[in-house]
Amino acid sequence: MKQFYTRDLGFSICAEGSNSFQIQAGTSILEFTNENVVGEPYYHFAFNIPANQFQEAKAWLKGKTTLLLEDGEDEADFSFWPAHACYCTDPAGNIVEFIARYHVNPICESPFSKNNILNISEIGLVVQDAPRVGERLKEINIFESDHDPITNSSLSFMQEIENGVFILLTGVGRRWLFSEKTSAIFPMAITLDKQTVLGVNEESEFFIENTMI
């Protein structure tokens, strides 16, 4: 995993321990750990890229790893955002997305590299009871972006402000785009800018903690 993200994709290590390492992804930090891991967990997350660099970023990624396909296509056209995205997997089987959101992401004139990644755009949060967790997220001002009902079978784009950064809330068994894998519950933690940590613990239970307490 470390070789893939540092040697192949070129990310910088910003912290490292005996069981974990962190990479800098724009203004975000992404941490991987193998401490107390049971089975073979996998996750979906996405990186925001400049609005004008999708094709350049896609070519960059294609030169480093194999792009995933959906109906024979190696890119997604999300006309409703609007946005374009492409996907790959890492050595742990995570579904990794690079997405250019045209009305939100800024443009960049320098040649595309990992330095042009803006931040973590999406992270999938898979839970046992998505409607209940959705209500708890609303208590900390994270709302469904389209104001549609939250169900266990839907994919709800939860956000605090309209900045192209989302928690993708869903239940178990929904297929991830560009993959045959379905959403499953694995331990994870998301640290928000306001020092709130939320996620799923080792007992598959959703939690929210305030790290300032």
mmCIF file with all atom_site columns, C-alpha atoms in Angstrom, residues 1 4-5 9 11 23 25 30-32 42-48 86-90 92-99 119-125 166 168 176 188:
data_model
loop_
_atom_site.group_PDB
_atom_site.id
_atom_site.type_symbol
_atom_site.label_atom_id
_atom_site.label_alt_id
_atom_site.label_comp_id
_atom_site.label_asym_id
_atom_site.label_entity_id
_atom_site.label_seq_id
_atom_site.pdbx_PDB_ins_code
_atom_site.Cartn_x
_atom_site.Cartn_y
_atom_site.Cartn_z
_atom_site.occupancy
_atom_site.B_iso_or_equiv
_atom_site.pdbx_formal_charge
_atom_site.auth_seq_id
_atom_site.auth_comp_id
_atom_site.auth_asym_id
_atom_site.auth_atom_id
_atom_site.pdbx_PDB_model_num
ATOM 1  C CA . MET A 1 1   ? 0.000   0.000  0.000   1.00 0.00 ? 1   MET A CA 1
ATOM 2  C CA . PHE A 1 4   ? 1.515   2.205  -4.357  1.00 0.00 ? 4   PHE A CA 1
ATOM 3  C CA . TYR A 1 5   ? 0.665   5.607  -2.896  1.00 0.00 ? 5   TYR A CA 1
ATOM 4  C CA . LEU A 1 9   ? 1.253   7.781  -7.392  1.00 0.00 ? 9   LEU A CA 1
ATOM 5  C CA . PHE A 1 11  ? 2.078   11.064 -2.607  1.00 0.00 ? 11  PHE A CA 1
ATOM 6  C CA . ILE A 1 23  ? -0.493  10.745 2.963   1.00 0.00 ? 23  ILE A CA 1
ATOM 7  C CA . ALA A 1 25  ? -3.961  14.740 -0.395  1.00 0.00 ? 25  ALA A CA 1
ATOM 8  C CA . LEU A 1 30  ? -5.663  10.060 4.395   1.00 0.00 ? 30  LEU A CA 1
ATOM 9  C CA . GLU A 1 31  ? -4.509  7.420  6.873   1.00 0.00 ? 31  GLU A CA 1
ATOM 10 C CA . PHE A 1 32  ? -4.178  3.675  6.341   1.00 0.00 ? 32  PHE A CA 1
ATOM 11 C CA . TYR A 1 42  ? -12.315 -2.163 1.634   1.00 0.00 ? 42  TYR A CA 1
ATOM 12 C CA . TYR A 1 43  ? -13.613 1.363  1.289   1.00 0.00 ? 43  TYR A CA 1
ATOM 13 C CA . HIS A 1 44  ? -14.629 3.924  -1.326  1.00 0.00 ? 44  HIS A CA 1
ATOM 14 C CA . PHE A 1 45  ? -13.114 7.386  -1.339  1.00 0.00 ? 45  PHE A CA 1
ATOM 15 C CA . ALA A 1 46  ? -12.586 10.100 -3.933  1.00 0.00 ? 46  ALA A CA 1
ATOM 16 C CA . PHE A 1 47  ? -10.136 12.898 -4.593  1.00 0.00 ? 47  PHE A CA 1
ATOM 17 C CA . ASN A 1 48  ? -11.219 16.293 -5.927  1.00 0.00 ? 48  ASN A CA 1
ATOM 18 C CA . CYS A 1 86  ? -12.392 7.892  -13.262 1.00 0.00 ? 86  CYS A CA 1
ATOM 19 C CA . TYR A 1 87  ? -11.611 5.020  -10.913 1.00 0.00 ? 87  TYR A CA 1
ATOM 20 C CA . CYS A 1 88  ? -8.920  2.544  -9.885  1.00 0.00 ? 88  CYS A CA 1
ATOM 21 C CA . THR A 1 89  ? -8.262  0.147  -7.033  1.00 0.00 ? 89  THR A CA 1
ATOM 22 C CA . ASP A 1 90  ? -5.314  0.138  -4.653  1.00 0.00 ? 90  ASP A CA 1
ATOM 23 C CA . ALA A 1 92  ? -6.043  -3.320 -0.469  1.00 0.00 ? 92  ALA A CA 1
ATOM 24 C CA . GLY A 1 93  ? -9.002  -3.321 -2.855  1.00 0.00 ? 93  GLY A CA 1
ATOM 25 C CA . ASN A 1 94  ? -10.256 0.176  -2.044  1.00 0.00 ? 94  ASN A CA 1
ATOM 26 C CA . ILE A 1 95  ? -12.264 1.832  -4.827  1.00 0.00 ? 95  ILE A CA 1
ATOM 27 C CA . VAL A 1 96  ? -10.425 5.100  -5.499  1.00 0.00 ? 96  VAL A CA 1
ATOM 28 C CA . GLU A 1 97  ? -12.043 7.878  -7.542  1.00 0.00 ? 97  GLU A CA 1
ATOM 29 C CA . PHE A 1 98  ? -10.665 11.056 -9.111  1.00 0.00 ? 98  PHE A CA 1
ATOM 30 C CA . ILE A 1 99  ? -13.431 13.583 -9.785  1.00 0.00 ? 99  ILE A CA 1
ATOM 31 C CA . ASN A 1 119 ? -8.736  17.361 -1.092  1.00 0.00 ? 119 ASN A CA 1
ATOM 32 C CA . ILE A 1 120 ? -10.669 14.227 -0.235  1.00 0.00 ? 120 ILE A CA 1
ATOM 33 C CA . SER A 1 121 ? -13.968 14.728 -2.056  1.00 0.00 ? 121 SER A CA 1
ATOM 34 C CA . GLU A 1 122 ? -15.923 11.704 -0.833  1.00 0.00 ? 122 GLU A CA 1
ATOM 35 C CA . ILE A 1 123 ? -15.719 8.943  1.728   1.00 0.00 ? 123 ILE A CA 1
ATOM 36 C CA . GLY A 1 124 ? -18.240 6.143  1.874   1.00 0.00 ? 124 GLY A CA 1
ATOM 37 C CA . LEU A 1 125 ? -19.872 5.660  5.280   1.00 0.00 ? 125 LEU A CA 1
ATOM 38 C CA . PHE A 1 166 ? -19.288 14.713 0.943   1.00 0.00 ? 166 PHE A CA 1
ATOM 39 C CA . LEU A 1 168 ? -21.581 9.136  1.169   1.00 0.00 ? 168 LEU A CA 1
ATOM 40 C CA . TRP A 1 176 ? -20.068 0.706  -5.763  1.00 0.00 ? 176 TRP A CA 1
ATOM 41 C CA . MET A 1 188 ? -13.266 3.708  9.938   1.00 0.00 ? 188 MET A CA 1
#
